Coordinates of C-alpha atoms and ligand atoms in Angstrom, one line a residue:
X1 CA 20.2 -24.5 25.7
X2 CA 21.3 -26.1 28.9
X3 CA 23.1 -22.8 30.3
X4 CA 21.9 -21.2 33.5
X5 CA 22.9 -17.9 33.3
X6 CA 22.1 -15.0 35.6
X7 CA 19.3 -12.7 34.1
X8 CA 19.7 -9.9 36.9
X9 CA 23.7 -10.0 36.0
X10 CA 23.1 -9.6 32.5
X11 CA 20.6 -6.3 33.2
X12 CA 23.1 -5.1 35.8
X13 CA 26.2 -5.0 33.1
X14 CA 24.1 -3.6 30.7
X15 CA 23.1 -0.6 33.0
X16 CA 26.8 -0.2 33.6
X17 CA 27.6 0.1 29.7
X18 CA 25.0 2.7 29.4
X19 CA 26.4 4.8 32.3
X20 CA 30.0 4.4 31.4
X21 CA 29.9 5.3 28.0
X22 CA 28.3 8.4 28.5
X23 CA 30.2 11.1 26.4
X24 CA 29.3 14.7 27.7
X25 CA 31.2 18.3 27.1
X26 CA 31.3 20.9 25.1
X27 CA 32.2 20.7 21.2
X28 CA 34.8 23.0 19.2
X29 CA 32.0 22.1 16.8
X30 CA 30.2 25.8 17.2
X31 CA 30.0 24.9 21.1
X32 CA 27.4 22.6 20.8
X33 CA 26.8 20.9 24.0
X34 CA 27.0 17.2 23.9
X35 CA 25.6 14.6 26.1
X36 CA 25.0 10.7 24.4
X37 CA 25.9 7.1 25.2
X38 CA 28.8 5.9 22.3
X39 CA 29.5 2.6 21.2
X40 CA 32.5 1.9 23.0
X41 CA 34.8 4.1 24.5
X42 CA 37.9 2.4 23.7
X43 CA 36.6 1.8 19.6
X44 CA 34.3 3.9 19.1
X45 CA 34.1 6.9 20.9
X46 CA 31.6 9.4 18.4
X47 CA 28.0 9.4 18.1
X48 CA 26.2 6.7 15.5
X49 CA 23.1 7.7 14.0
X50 CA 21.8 3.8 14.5
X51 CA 24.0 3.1 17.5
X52 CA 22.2 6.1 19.7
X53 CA 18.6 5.0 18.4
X54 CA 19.4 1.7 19.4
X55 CA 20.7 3.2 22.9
X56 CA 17.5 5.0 23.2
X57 CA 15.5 2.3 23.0
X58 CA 17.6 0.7 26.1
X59 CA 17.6 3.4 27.7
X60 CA 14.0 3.5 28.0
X61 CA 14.6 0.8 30.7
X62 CA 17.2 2.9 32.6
X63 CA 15.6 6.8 32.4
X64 CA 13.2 7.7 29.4
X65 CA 14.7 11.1 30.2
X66 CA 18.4 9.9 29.2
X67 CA 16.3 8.1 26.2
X68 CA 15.3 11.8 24.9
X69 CA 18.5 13.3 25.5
X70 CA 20.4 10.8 23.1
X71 CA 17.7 11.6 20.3
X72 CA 18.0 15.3 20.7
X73 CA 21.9 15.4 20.9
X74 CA 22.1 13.2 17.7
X75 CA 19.2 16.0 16.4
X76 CA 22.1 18.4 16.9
X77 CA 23.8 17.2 13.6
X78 CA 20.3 17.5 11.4
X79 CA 20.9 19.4 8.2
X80 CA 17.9 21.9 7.0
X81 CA 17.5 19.5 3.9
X82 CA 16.5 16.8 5.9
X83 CA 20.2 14.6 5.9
X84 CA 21.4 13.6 9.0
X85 CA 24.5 12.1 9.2
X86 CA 26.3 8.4 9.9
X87 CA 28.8 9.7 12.9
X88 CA 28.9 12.8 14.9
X89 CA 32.5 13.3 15.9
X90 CA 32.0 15.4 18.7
X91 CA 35.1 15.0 20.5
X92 CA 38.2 16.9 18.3
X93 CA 40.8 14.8 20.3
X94 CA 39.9 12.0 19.4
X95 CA 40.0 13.1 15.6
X96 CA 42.9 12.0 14.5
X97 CA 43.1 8.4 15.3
X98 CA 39.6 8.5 13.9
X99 CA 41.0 9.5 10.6
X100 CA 43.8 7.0 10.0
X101 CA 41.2 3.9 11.7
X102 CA 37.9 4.5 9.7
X103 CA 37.2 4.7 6.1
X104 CA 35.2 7.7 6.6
X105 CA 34.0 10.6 4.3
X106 CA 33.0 14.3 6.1
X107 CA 30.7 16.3 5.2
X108 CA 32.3 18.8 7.3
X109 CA 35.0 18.4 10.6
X110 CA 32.7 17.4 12.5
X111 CA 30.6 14.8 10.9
X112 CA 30.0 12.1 8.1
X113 CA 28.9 12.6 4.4
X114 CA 26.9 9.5 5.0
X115 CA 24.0 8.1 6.2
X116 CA 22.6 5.4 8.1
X117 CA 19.5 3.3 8.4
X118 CA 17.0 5.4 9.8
X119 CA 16.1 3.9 12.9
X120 CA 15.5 7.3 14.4
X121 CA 11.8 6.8 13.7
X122 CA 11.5 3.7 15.7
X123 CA 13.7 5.3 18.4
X124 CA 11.1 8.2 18.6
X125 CA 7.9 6.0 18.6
X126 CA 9.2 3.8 21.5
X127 CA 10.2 6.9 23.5
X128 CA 6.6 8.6 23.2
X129 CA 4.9 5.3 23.6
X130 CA 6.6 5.3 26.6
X131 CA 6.5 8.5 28.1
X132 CA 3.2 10.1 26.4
X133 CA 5.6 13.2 26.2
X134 CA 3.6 15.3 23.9
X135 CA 6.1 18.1 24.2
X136 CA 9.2 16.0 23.0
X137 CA 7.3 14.4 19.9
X138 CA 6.6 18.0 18.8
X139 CA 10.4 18.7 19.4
X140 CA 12.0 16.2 17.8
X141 CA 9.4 14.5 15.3
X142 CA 9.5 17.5 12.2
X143 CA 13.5 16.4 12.0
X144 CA 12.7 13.0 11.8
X145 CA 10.1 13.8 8.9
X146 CA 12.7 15.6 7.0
X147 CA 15.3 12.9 7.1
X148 CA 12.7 10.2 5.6
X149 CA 11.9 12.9 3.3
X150 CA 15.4 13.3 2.2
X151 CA 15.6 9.6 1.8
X152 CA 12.8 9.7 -0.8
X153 CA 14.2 12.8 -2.5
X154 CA 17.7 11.4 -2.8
X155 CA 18.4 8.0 -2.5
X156 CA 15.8 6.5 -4.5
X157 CA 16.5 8.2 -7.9
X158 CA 14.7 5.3 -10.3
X159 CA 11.4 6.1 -8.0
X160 CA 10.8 2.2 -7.3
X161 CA 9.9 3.3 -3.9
X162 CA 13.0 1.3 -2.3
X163 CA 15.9 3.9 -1.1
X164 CA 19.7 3.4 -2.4
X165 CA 23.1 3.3 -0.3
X166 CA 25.8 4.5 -1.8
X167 CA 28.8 2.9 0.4
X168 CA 28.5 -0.1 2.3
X169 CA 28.5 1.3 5.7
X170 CA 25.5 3.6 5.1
X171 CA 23.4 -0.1 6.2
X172 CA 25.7 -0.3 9.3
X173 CA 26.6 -3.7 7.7
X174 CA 30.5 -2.5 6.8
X175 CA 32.1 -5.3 5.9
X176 CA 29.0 -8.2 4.4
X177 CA 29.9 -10.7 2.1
X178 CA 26.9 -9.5 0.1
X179 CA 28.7 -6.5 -1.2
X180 CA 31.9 -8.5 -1.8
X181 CA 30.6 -8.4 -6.0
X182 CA 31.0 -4.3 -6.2
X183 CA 33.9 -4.2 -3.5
X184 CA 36.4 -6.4 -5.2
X185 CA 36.6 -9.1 -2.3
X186 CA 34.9 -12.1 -4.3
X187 CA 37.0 -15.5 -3.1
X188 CA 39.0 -13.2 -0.8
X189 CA 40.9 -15.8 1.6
X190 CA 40.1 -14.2 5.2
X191 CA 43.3 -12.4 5.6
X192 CA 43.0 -10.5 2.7
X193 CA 39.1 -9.6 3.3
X194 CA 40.4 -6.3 5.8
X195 CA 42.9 -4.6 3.2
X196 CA 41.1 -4.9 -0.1
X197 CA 37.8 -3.8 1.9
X198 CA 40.2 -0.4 2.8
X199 CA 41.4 -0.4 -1.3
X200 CA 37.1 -1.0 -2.4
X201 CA 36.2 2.0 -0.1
X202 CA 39.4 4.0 -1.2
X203 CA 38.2 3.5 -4.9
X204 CA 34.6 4.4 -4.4
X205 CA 35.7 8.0 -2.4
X206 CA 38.3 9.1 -5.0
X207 CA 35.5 8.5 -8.0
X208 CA 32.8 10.6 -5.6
X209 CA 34.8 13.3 -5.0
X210 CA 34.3 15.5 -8.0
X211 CA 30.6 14.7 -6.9
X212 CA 29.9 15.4 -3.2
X213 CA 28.2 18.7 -3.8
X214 CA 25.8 16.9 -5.4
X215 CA 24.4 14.1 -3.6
X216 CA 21.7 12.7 -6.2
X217 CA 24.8 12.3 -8.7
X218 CA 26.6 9.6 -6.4
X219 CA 24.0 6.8 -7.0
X220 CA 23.8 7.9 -11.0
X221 CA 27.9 7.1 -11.2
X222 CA 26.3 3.5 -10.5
X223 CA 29.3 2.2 -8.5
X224 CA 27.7 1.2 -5.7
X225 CA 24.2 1.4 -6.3
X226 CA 22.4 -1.3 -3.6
X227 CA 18.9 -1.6 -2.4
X228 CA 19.3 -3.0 0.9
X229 CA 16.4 -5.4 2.2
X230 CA 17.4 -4.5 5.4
X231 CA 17.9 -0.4 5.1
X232 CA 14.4 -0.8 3.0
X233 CA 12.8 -2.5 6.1
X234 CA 13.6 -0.4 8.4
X235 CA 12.6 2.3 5.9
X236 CA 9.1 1.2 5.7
X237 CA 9.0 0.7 9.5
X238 CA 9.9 3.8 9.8
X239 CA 7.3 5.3 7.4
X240 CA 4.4 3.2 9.3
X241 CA 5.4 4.6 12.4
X242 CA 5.7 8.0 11.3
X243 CA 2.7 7.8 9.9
X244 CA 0.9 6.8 13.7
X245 CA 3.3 9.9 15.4
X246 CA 1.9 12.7 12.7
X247 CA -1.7 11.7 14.2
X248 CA -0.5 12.0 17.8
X249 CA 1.4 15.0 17.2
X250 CA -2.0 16.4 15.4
X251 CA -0.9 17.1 12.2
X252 CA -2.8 17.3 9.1
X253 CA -4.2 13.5 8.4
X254 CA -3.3 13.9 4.7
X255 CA 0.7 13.9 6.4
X256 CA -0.3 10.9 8.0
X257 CA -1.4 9.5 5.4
X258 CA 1.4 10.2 3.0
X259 CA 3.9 8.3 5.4
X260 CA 1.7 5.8 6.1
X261 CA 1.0 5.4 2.0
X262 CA 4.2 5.5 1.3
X263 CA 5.0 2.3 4.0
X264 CA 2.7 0.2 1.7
X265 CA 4.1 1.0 -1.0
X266 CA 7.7 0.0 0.0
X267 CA 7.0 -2.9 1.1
X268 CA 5.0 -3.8 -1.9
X269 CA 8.0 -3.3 -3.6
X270 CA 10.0 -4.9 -1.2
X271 CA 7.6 -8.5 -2.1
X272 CA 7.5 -7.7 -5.9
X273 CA 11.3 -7.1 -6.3
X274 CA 13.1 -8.5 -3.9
X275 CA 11.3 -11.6 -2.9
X276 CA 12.6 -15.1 -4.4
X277 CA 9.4 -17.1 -4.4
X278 CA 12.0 -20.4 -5.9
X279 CA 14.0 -20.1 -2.4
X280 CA 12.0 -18.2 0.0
X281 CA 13.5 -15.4 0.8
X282 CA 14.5 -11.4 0.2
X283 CA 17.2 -10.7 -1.8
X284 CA 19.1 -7.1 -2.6
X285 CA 19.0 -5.5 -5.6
X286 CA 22.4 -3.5 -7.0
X287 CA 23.1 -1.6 -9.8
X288 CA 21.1 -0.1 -12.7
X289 CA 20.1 -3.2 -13.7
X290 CA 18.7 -4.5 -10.3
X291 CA 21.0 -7.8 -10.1
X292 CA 20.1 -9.8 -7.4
X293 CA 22.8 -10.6 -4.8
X294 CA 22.7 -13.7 -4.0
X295 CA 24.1 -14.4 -0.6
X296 CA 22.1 -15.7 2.6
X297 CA 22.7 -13.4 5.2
X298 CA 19.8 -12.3 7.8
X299 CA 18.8 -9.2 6.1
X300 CA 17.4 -11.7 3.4
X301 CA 14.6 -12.1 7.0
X302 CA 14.3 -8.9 8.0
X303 CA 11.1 -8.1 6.2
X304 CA 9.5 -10.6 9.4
X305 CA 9.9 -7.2 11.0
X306 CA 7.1 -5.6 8.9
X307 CA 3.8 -6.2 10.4
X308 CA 1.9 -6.1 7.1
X309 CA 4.1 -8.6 5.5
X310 CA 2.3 -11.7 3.5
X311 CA 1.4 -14.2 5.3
X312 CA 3.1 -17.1 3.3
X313 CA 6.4 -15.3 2.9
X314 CA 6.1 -14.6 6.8
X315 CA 5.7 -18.6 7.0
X316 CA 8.4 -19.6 4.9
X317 CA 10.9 -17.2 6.3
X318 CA 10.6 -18.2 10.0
X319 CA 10.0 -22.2 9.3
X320 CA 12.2 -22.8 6.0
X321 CA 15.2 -20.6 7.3
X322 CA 14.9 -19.0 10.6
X323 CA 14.4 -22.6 12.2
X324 CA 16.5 -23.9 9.7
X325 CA 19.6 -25.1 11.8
X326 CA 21.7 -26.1 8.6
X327 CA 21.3 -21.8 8.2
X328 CA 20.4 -19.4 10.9
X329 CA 19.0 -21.3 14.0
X330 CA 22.6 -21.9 15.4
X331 CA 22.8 -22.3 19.1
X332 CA 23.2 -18.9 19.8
X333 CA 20.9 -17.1 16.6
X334 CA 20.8 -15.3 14.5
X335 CA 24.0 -15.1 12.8
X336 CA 24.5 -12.4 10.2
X337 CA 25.6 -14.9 7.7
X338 CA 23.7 -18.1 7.0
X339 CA 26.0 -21.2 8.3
X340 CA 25.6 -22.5 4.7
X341 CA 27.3 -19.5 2.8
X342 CA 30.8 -20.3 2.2
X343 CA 32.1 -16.4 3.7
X344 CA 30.3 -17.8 6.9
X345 CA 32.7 -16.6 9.6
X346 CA 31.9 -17.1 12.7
X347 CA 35.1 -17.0 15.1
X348 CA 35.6 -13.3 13.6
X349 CA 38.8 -14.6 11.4
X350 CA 38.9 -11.9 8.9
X351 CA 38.8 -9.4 11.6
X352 CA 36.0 -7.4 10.2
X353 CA 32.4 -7.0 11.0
X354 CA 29.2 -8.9 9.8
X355 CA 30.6 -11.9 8.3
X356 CA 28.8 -14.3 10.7
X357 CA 28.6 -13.9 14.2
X358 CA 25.7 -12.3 16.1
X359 CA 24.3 -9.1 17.0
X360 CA 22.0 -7.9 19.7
X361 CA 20.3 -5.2 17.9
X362 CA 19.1 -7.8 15.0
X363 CA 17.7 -10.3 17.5
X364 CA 15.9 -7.3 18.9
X365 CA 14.1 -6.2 16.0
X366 CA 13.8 -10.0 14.6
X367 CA 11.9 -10.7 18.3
X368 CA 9.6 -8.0 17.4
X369 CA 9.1 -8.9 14.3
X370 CA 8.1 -12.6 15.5
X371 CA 6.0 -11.3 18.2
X372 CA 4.0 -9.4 15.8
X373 CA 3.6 -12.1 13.7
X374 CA 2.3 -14.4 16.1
X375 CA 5.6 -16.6 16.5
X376 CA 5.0 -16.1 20.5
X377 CA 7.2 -18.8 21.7
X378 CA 10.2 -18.3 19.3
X379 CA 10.7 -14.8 19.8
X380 CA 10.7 -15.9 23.6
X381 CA 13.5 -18.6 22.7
X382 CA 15.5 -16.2 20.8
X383 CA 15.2 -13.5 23.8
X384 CA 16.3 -16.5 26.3
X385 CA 19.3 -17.5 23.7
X386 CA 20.5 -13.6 23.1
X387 CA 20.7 -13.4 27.1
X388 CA 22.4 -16.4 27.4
X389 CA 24.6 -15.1 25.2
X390 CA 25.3 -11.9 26.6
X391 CA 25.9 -13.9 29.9
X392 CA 28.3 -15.8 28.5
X393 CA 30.4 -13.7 26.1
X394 CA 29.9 -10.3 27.9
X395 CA 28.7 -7.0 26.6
X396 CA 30.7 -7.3 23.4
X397 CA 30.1 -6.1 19.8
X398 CA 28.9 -9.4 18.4
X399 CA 29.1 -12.7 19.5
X400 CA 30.0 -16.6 18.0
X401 CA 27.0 -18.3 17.2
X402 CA 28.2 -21.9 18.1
X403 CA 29.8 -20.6 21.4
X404 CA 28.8 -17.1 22.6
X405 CA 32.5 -16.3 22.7
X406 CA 32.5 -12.5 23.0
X407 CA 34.0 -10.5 19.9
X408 CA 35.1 -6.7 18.7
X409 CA 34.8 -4.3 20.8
X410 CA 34.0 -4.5 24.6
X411 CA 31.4 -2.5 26.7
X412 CA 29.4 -1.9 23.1
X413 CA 26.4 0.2 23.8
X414 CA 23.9 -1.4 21.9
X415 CA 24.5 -4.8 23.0
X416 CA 22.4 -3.2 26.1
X417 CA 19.5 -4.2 23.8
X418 CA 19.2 -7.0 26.2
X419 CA 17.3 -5.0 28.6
X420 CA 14.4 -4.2 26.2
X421 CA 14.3 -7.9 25.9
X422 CA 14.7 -8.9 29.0
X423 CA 11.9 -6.1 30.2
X424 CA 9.3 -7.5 27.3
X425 CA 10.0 -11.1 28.7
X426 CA 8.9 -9.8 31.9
X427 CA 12.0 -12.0 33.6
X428 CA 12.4 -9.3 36.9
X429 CA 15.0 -7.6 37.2
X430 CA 13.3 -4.8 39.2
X431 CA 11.3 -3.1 35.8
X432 CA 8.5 -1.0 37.1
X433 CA 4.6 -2.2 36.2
X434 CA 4.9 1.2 34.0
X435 CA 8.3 -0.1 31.9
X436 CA 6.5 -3.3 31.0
X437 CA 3.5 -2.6 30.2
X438 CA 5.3 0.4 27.9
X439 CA 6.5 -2.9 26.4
X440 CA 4.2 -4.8 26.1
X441 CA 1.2 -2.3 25.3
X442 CA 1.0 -2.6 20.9
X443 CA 0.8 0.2 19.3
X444 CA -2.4 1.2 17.5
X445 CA -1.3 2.1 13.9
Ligands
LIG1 C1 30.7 -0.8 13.2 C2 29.3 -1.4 12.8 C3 28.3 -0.3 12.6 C4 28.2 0.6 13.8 C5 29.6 1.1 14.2 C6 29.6 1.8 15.6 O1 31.2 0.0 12.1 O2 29.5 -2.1 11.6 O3 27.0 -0.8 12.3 O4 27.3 1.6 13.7 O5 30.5 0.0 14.3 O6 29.1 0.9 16.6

């Protein structure tokens, strides 16, 4: 990587993103005051349950207050049985394009019937390890405990310790090729992937209906039954974390310890089911009968993410496929396909998301991942590639992996990731001695 790009430029437009897509007012929803940073004003203008923990984590570099706020407004849609859902649609007026654009279930007007990967946990860690705000831990952490809780209690009915989804959006991976087997888009030519996608998700609602008021029945219709390396990892991280935040919030160590027990045990689950010992890597389990899906996309890494993970899978992950430039160390990493998959897309032609380009948020977690791993200097090349190609594409939704090219939607919040990146490289940009050292500082668990 030859490119000289401006690092202070990149922080700057980042900054901008999180001011200008601050969504504040009051809700019809029970006038409920609203104050978060969404996606994308022009395509997605609601709240994301991954998207605002993701914007937390940024934010941390902007004002750990704004950081807190976007935790507690997305607390705002918590249920009192723990399920907290995908999309908070705060804004009424923007309901009805919402309705004919997304393939979207509600629970109610106002939000989603779904769920997605709880990064809330993480979101909550990096704020308090931040800010030592004792107060907001106590505030926010019992809803976080809940939601993990629910996880356990609903979504992981055969009690193999890894959680469920029951729709492919509920990873926040919508539209990858690995669940082409259940969604009827197998061989798709590109230009079909978009419709047929609609017609899979159209089936799966109409045979849920009848079931909705009873969410443990979904999975048991096995339609779309799909232990998700990825939702699992950041599952586990989540229950570590948790785990670490009970002790600081002084809660009963036998609480601590059950989170913390019940990290170990997904991720032994994660090695003794899902890992591929033949090929070196993590594969996703669907169905009853806990097929393997066999398609290379980055999720089949994520476990690197996991601190605890074995050694020798840690190895061949990073040197056998992460470095692997036939696969996923393209010029501008880490695709969410591998290059050698044949629904590798990487100039976006089947116009829907996660079928090959790249994402900031994965190269985030993936840098931390390395970092705690001990893979110093390639999480530093990965940061210095992901802001080379945020200089070059702009803060887009996801980016080509052979060119940077920009793709989907513009001014896209968590693309703002950058800044956490930038602020644990320690490249400037006018961070405080506090900021990086928050950054830098690991966390005892
Ligand atoms: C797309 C992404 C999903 C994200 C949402 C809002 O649907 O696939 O992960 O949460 O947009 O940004």
């Amino acid at each position: 990587m030859t490119t000289e790009i401006d690092v202070s430029k990149v922080a700057s437009d980042a900054r901008r993103v999180l001011g200008g897509n601050r969504q504040h007012g009051v809700s019809e929803w029970g006038g409920r005051e609203y104050d978060f940073v969404c996606p994308s004003p022009g395509s997605y203008p609601f709240q994301w349950l991954w998207d605002s923990c993701f914007h937390a984590i940024a934010l941390l570099t902007v004002d750990p207050e704004l950081a807190k706020q976007e935790i507690r407004c997305m607390l705002q849609g918590a249920q009192p049985d723990g399920f907290i859902p995908h999309m908070l649609l705060w804004q009424k007026e923007h309901h009805p394009a919402a309705l004919t654009e997304y393939s979207i279930v509600l629970a109610s007007q106002y939000y989603t019937a779904t769920v997605q990967p709880p990064v809330i946990a993480r979101a909550i860690w990096r704020v308090y390890q931040a800010t030592k705000d004792r107060d907001f831990l106590l505030e926010v952490l019992p809803a976080a405990m809940r939601f993990f809780r629910w996880l356990k209690a609903y979504r992981d009915p055969d009690d193999d310790q890894l959680i469920a989804i029951i729709q492919p959006d509920e990873s926040g991976l919508d539209a990858s090729p690995k669940y082409d087997v259940l969604m009827g888009l197998a061989d798709a030519p590109p230009e079909q992937v978009l419709t047929r996608l609609r017609d899979g998700m159209q089936r799966l609602f109409s045979a849920y209906k009848a079931h909705r008021e009873d969410p443990a029945r979904l999975l048991a219709l096995d339609l779309f039954n799909w232990e998700d390396v990825m939702v699992n990892t950041i599952y586990a991280d989540g229950l570590q974390l948790l785990g670490g935040l009970c002790r600081e919030a002084g809660y009963p160590s036998t609480e601590a310890a059950e989170f913390e027990r019940r990290a170990r045990r997904v991720l032994s689950a994660l090695e003794e089911k899902c890992w591929d010992e033949r090929s070196g890597v993590f594969w996703d389990l669907h169905g009853y009968e806990e097929q393997r899906a066999h398609t290379l996309t980055f999720t089949s890494l994520f476990p690197l993410v996991l601190d605890s993970l074995d050694r020798h899978m840690v190895w061949r992950l990073v040197e056998e496929h992460l470095l692997n430039e036939r696969e996923f160390w393209l010029p501008y990493p880490v695709p969410s396909v591998a290059a050698s998959e044949p629904s590798f897309d990487p100039a976006y032609r089947a116009n829907v998301t996660w079928r090959g380009p790249s994402w900031v948020n994965v190269n985030y977690y993936l840098y931390w991942g390395l970092r705690a791993h001990g893979y110093r200097d390639v999480a530093s090349e990965l940061a210095k590639r992901t802001v080379q190609m945020v200089g070059t594409g702009g803060m887009r939704e996801f980016f080509n992996p052979y060119t940077a090219a920009g793709q989907g939607a513009r001014d896209f919040g968590w693309t703002a990731l950058v800044l956490d990146l930038i602020h644990a490289e320690t490249w400037g940009c006018g961070c405080t001695h506090e900021e990086k050292s928050a950054h830098l500082e690991p966390f005892t668990r």
